[in-house]
PDB file of C-alpha atoms in Angstrom:
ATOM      1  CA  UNK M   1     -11.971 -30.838 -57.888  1.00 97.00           C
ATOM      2  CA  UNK M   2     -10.236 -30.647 -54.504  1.00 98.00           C
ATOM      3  CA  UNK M   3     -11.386 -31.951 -51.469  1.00 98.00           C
ATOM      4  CA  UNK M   4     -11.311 -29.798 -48.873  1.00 98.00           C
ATOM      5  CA  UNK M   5     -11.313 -32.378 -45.428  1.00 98.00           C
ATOM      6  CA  UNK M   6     -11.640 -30.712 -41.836  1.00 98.00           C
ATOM      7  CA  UNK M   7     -10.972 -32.720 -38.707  1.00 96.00           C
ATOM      8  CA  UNK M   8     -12.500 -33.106 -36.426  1.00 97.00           C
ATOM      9  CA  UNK M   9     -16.275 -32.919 -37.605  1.00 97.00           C
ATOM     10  CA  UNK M  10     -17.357 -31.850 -33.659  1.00 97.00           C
ATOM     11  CA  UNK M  11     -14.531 -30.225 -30.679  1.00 96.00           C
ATOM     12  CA  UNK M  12     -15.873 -29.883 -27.295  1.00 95.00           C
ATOM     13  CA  UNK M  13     -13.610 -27.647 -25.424  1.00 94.00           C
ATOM     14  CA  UNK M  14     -14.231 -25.291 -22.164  1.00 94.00           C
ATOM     15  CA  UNK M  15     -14.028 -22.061 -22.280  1.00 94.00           C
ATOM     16  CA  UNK M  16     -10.198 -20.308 -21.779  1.00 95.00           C
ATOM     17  CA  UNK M  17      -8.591 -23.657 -23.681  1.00 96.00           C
ATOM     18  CA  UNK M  18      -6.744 -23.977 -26.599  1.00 96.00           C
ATOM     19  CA  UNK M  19      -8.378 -24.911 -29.761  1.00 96.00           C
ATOM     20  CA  UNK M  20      -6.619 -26.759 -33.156  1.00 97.00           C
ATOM     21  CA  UNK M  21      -8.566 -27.271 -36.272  1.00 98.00           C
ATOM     22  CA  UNK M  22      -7.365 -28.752 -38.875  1.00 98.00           C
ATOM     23  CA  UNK M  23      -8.075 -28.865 -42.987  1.00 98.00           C
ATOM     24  CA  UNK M  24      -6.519 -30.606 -44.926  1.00 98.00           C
ATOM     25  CA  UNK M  25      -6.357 -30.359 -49.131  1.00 98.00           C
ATOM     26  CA  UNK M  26      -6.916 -33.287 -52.363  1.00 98.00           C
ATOM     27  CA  UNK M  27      -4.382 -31.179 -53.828  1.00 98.00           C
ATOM     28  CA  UNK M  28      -1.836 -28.224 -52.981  1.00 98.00           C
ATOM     29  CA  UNK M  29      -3.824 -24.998 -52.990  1.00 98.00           C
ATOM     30  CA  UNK M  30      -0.369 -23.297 -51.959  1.00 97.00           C
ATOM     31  CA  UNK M  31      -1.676 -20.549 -49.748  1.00 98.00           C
ATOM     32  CA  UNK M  32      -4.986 -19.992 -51.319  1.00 98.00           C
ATOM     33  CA  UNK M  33      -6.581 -20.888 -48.007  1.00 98.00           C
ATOM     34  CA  UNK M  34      -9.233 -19.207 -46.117  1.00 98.00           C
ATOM     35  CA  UNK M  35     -11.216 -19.881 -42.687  1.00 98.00           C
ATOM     36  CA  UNK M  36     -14.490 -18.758 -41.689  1.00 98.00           C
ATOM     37  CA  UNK M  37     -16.676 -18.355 -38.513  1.00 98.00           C
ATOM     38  CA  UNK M  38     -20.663 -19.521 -38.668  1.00 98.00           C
ATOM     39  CA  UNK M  39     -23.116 -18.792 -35.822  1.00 98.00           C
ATOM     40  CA  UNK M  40     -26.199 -20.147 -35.916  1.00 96.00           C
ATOM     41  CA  UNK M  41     -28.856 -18.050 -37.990  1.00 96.00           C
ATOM     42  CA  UNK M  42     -25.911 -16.121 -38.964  1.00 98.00           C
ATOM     43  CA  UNK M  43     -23.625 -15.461 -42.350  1.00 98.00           C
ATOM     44  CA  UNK M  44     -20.200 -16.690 -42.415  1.00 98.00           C
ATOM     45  CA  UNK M  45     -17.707 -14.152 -41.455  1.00 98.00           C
ATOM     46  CA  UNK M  46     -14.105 -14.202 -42.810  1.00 98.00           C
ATOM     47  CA  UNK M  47     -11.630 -14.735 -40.272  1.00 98.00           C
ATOM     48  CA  UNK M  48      -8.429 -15.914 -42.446  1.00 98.00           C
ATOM     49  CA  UNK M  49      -7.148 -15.469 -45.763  1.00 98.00           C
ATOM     50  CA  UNK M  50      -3.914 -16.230 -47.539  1.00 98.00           C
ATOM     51  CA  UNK M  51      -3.691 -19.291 -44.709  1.00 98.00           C
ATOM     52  CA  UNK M  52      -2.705 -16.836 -42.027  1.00 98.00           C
ATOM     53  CA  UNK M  53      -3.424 -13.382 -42.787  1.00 98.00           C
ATOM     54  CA  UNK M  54      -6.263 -12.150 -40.251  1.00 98.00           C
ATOM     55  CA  UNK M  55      -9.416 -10.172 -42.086  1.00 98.00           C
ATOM     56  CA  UNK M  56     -10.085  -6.920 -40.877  1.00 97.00           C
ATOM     57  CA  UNK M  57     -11.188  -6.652 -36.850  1.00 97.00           C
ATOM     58  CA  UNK M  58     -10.281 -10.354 -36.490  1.00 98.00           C
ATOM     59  CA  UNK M  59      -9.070 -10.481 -32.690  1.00 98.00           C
ATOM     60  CA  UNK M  60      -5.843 -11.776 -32.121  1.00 98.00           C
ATOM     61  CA  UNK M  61      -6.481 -15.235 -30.347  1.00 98.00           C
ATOM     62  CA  UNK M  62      -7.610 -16.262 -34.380  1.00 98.00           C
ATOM     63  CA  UNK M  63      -4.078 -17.602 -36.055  1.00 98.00           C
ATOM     64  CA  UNK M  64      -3.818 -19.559 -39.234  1.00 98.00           C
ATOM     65  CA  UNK M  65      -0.617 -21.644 -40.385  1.00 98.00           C
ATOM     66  CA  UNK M  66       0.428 -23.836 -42.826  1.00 98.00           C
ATOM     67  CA  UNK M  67       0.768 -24.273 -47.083  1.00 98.00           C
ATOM     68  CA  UNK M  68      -0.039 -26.539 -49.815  1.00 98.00           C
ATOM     69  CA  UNK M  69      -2.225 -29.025 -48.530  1.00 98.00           C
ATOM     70  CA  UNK M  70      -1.894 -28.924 -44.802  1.00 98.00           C
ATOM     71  CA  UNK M  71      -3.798 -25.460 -42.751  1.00 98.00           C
ATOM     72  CA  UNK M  72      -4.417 -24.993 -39.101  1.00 98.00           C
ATOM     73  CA  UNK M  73      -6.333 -22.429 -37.682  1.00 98.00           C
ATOM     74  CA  UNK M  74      -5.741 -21.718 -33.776  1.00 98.00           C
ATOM     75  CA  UNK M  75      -7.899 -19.903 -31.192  1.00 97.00           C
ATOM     76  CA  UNK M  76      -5.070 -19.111 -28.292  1.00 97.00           C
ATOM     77  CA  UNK M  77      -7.876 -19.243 -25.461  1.00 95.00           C
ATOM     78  CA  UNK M  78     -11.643 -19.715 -26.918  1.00 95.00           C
ATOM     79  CA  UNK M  79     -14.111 -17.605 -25.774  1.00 95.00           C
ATOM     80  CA  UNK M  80     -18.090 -17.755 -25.299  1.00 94.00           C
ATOM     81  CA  UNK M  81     -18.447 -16.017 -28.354  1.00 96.00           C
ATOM     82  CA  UNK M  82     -16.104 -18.700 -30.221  1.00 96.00           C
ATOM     83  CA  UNK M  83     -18.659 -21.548 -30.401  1.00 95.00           C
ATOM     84  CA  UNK M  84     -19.455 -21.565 -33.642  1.00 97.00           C
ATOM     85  CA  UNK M  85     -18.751 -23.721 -36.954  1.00 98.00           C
ATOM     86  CA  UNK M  86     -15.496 -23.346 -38.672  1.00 98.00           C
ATOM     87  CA  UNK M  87     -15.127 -23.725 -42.749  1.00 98.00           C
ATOM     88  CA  UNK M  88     -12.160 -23.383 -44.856  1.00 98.00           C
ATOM     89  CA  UNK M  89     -12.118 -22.750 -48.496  1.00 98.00           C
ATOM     90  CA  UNK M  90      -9.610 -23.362 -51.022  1.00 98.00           C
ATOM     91  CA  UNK M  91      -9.347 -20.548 -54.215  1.00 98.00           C
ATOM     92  CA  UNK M  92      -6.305 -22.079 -55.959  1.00 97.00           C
ATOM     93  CA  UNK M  93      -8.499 -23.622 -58.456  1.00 96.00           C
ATOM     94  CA  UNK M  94     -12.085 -23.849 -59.544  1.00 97.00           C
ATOM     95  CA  UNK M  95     -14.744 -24.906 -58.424  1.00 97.00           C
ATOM     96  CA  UNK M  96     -14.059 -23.350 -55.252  1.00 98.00           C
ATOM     97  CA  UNK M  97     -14.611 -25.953 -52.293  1.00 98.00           C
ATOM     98  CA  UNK M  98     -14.798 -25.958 -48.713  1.00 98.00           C
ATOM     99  CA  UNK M  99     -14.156 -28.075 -45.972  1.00 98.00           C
ATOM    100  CA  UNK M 100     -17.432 -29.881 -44.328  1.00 98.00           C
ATOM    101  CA  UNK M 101     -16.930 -27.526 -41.091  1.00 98.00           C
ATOM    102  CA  UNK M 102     -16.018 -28.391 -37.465  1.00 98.00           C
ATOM    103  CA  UNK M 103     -18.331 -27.370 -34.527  1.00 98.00           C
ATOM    104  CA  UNK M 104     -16.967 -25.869 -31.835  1.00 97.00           C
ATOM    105  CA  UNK M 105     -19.186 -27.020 -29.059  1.00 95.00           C
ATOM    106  CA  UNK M 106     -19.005 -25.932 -25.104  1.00 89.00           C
ATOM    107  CA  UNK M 107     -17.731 -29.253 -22.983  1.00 88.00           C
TER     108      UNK M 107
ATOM    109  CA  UNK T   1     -19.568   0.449 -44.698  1.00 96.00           C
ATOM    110  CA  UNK T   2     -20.021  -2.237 -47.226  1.00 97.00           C
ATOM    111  CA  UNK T   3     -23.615  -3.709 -47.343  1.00 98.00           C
ATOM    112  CA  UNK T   4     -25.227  -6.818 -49.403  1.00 98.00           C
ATOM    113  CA  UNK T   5     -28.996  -6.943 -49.183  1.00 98.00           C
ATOM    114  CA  UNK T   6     -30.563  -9.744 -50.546  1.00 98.00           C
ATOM    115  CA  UNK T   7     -34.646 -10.715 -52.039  1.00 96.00           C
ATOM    116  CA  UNK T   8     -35.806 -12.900 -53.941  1.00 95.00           C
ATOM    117  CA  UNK T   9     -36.381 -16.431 -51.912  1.00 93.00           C
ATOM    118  CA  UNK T  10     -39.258 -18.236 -51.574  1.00 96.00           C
ATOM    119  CA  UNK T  11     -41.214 -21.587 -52.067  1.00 97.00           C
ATOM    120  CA  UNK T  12     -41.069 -23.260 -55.837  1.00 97.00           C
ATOM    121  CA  UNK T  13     -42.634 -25.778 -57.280  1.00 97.00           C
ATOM    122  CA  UNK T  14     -40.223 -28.750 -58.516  1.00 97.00           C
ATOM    123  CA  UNK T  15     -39.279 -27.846 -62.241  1.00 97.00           C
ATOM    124  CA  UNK T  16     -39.787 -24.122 -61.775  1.00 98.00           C
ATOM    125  CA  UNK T  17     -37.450 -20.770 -61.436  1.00 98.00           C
ATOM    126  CA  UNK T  18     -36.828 -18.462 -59.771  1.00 98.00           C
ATOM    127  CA  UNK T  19     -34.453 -15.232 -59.123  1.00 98.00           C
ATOM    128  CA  UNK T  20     -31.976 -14.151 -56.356  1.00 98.00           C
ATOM    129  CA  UNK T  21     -30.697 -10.584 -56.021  1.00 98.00           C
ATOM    130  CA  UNK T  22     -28.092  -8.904 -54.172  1.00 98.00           C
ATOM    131  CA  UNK T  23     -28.241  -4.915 -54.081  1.00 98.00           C
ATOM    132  CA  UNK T  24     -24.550  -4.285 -53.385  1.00 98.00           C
ATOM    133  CA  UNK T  25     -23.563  -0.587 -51.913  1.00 98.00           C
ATOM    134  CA  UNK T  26     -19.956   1.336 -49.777  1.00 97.00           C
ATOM    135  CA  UNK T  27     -17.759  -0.411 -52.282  1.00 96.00           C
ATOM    136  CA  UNK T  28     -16.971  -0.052 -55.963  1.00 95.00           C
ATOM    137  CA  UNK T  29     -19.314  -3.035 -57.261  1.00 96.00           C
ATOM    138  CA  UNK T  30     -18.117  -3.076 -60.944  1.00 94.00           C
ATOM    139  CA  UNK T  31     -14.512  -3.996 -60.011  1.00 91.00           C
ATOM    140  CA  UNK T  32     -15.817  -6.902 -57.179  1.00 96.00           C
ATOM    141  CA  UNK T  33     -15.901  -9.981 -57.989  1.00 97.00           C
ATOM    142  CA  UNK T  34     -19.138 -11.542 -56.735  1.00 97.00           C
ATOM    143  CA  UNK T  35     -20.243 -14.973 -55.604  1.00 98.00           C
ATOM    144  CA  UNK T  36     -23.232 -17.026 -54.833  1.00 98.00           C
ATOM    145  CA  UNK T  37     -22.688 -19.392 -52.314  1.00 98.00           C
ATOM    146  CA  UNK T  38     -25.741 -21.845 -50.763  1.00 98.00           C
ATOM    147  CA  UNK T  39     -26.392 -23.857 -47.645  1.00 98.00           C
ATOM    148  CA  UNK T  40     -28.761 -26.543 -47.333  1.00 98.00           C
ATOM    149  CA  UNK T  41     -30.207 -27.218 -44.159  1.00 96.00           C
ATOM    150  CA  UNK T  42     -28.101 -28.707 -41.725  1.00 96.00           C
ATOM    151  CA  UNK T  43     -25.609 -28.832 -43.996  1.00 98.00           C
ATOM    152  CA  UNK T  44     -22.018 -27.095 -45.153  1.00 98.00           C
ATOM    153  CA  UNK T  45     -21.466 -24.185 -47.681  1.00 98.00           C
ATOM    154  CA  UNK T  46     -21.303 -24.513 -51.295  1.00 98.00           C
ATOM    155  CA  UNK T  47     -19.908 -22.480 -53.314  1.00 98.00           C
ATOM    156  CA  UNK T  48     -22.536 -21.861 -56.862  1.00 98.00           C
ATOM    157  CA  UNK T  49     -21.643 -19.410 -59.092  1.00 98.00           C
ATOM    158  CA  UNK T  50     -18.499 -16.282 -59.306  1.00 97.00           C
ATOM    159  CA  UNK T  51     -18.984 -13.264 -61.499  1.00 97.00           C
ATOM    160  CA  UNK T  52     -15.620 -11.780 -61.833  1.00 93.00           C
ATOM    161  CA  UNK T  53     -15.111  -7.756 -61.851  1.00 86.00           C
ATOM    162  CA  UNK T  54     -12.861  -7.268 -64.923  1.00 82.00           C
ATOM    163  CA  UNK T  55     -13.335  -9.652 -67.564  1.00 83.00           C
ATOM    164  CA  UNK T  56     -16.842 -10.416 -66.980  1.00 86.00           C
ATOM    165  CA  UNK T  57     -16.182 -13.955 -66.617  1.00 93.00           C
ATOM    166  CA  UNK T  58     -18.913 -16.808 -64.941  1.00 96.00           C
ATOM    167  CA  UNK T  59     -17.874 -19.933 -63.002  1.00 96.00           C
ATOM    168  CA  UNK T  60     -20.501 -22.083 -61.755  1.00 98.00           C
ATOM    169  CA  UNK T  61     -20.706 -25.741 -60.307  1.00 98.00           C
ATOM    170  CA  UNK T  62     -21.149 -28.717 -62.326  1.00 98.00           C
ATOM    171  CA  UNK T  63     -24.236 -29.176 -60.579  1.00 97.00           C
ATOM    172  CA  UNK T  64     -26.276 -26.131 -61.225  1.00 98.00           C
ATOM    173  CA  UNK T  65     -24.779 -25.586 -64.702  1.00 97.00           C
ATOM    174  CA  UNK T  66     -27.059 -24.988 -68.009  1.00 97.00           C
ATOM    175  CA  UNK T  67     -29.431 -24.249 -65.071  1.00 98.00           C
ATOM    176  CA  UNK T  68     -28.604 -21.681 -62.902  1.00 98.00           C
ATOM    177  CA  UNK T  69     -27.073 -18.004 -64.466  1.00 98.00           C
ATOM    178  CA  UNK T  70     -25.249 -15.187 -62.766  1.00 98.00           C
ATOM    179  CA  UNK T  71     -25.664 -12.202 -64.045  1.00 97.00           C
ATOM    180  CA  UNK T  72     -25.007  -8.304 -62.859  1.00 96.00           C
ATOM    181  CA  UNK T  73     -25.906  -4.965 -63.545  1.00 96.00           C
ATOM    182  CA  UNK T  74     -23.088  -2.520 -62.794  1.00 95.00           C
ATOM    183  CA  UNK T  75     -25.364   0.355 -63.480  1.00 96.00           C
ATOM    184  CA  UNK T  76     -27.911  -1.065 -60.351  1.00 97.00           C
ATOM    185  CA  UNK T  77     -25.157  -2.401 -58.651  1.00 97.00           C
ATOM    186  CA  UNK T  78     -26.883  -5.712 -58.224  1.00 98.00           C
ATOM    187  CA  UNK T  79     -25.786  -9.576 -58.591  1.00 98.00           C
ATOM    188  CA  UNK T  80     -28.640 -11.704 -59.895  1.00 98.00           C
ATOM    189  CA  UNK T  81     -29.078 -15.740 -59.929  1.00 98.00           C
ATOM    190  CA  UNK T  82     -31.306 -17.054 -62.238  1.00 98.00           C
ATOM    191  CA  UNK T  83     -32.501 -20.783 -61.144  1.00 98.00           C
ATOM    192  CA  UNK T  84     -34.421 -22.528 -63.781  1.00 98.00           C
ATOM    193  CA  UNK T  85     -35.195 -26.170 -63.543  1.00 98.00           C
ATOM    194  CA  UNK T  86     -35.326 -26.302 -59.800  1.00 98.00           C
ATOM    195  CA  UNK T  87     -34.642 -29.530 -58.195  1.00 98.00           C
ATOM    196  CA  UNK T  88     -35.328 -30.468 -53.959  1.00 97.00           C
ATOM    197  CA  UNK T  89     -31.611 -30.828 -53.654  1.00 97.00           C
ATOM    198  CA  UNK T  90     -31.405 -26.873 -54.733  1.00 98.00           C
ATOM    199  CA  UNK T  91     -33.009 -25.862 -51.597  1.00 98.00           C
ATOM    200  CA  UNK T  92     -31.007 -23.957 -49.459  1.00 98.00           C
ATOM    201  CA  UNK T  93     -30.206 -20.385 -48.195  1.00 98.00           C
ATOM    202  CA  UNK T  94     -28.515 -18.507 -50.967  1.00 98.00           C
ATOM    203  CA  UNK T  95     -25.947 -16.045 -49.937  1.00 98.00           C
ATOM    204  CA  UNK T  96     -24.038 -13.443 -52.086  1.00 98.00           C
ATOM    205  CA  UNK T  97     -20.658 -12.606 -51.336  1.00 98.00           C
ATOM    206  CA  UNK T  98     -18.041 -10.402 -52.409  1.00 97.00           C
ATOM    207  CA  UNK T  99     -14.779 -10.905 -52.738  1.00 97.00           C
ATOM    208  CA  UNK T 100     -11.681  -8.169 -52.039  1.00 95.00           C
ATOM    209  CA  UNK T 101     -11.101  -7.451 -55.975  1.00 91.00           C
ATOM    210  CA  UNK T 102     -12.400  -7.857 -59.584  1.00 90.00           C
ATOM    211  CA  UNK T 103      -9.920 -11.290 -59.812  1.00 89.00           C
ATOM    212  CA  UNK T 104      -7.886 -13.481 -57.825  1.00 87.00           C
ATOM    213  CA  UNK T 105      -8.328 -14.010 -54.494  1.00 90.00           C
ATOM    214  CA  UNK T 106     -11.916 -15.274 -54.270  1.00 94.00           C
ATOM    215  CA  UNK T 107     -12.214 -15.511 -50.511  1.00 98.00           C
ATOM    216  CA  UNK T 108     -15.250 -13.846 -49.479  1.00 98.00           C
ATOM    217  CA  UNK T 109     -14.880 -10.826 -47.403  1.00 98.00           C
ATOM    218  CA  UNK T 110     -18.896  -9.810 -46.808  1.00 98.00           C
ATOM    219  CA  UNK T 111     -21.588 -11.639 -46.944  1.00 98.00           C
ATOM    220  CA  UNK T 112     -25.013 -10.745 -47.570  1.00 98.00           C
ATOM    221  CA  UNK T 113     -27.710 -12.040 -44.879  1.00 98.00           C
ATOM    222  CA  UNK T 114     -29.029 -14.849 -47.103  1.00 98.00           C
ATOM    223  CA  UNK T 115     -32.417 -15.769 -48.439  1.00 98.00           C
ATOM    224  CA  UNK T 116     -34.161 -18.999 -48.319  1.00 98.00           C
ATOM    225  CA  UNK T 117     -34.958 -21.313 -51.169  1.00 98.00           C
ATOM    226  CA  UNK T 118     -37.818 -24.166 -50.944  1.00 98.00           C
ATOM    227  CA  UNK T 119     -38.849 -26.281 -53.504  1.00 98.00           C
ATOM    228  CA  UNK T 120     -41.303 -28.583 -52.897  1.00 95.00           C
ATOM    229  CA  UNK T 121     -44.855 -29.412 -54.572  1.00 94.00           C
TER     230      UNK T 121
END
């Protein structure tokens, strides 16, 4: 199985800052590499696939990077609506697995 | 506009079953790959069970396996989950997703709104 490991567990960050999460794989996963958005109450919503392709109506602040075992996913400037939990999810191999999420909390 | 609807949750006794569904509709369901994936409370996503679009093939977790089935029916356009043997550490909201095509990738591009599974005596 690969472990999917995100750092760090908990970011507190203001509002307009930069934000850096990280994931990181067991195993290479090559690109197989998605990142989602949780709200509270809410379904995940895709924001990545492929490690840096943007889903559909993802604004542009949202980048991913990176391949094989090391992914980033950037927010340029995070906004109000931004606090939220972050996943990734590996689909190289099965079972699918995803990181233990970081929380995006307002400093 | 695609749109996953979901019944089926409730409160189970330890030991017993129950059934998920997920009425799928704006997309063509037989060639999706679908995907139930669960979230305790408090907790991180976990991903239980993939139904792919063209071969008809299941994945599911070691831990809900000879337990838990996926099934569809491409004529309802509906994903089911059939938990038998419930255990406390099953409980969880229960989400169906679908994923861009009938194979590879299986990211998850919509969500349904998730249902809630207790089980407790």
């Amino acid at each position: 199985e690969v472990v999917m490991t995100q750092s760090p567990a908990t970011l507190s960050v203001s509002p307009g800052e930069r934000v850096t999460l990280s994931c990181r794989a067991s195993q290479s996963v090559s690109s197989s590499l998605a990142w989602y958005q949780q709200k509270p109450g809410q379904a995940p919503r895709l924001l990545i696939h492929g490690a840096s392709t943007r889903a559909t109506g993802i604004p542009a602040r949202f980048s991913g990077s990176g391949s094989g075992t090391e992914f980033t996913l950037t927010i340029s400037s995070l906004q109000s609506e931004d606090f939220a939990i972050y996943y990734c999810q590996q689909y190289n191999n099965w079972p699918l697995t995803f990181g233990g999420g970081t929380k995006a909390e307002i400093k | 506009e695609v749109q996953l609807s979901q019944s089926g949750g409730g409160l189970v006794l330890p030991g017993g079953s129950l059934t998920l569904a997920c009425a799928a509709s704006g997309f063509t369901f037989r060639n999706t790959a679908m995907t139930w994936v669960r979230q305790a409370p408090g907790k991180g996503l976990e991903w239980v069970s993939t139904f792919t679009g063209s071969f008809s093939t299941t994945y599911s977790a070691d831990s809900v396996k000879g337990r838990f089935t996926i099934s569809r029916d491409n004529s309802k356009n509906t994903l089911y989950l059939q938990m038998n043997s419930l255990r406390a550490d099953d409980a969880a909201v229960y989400y169906c997703a679908k994923s861009p095509s009938s194979d590879y990738p299986y990211y998850f591009d919509s969500w349904g709104q998730g249902t809630l599974v207790t089980v407790s005596s």
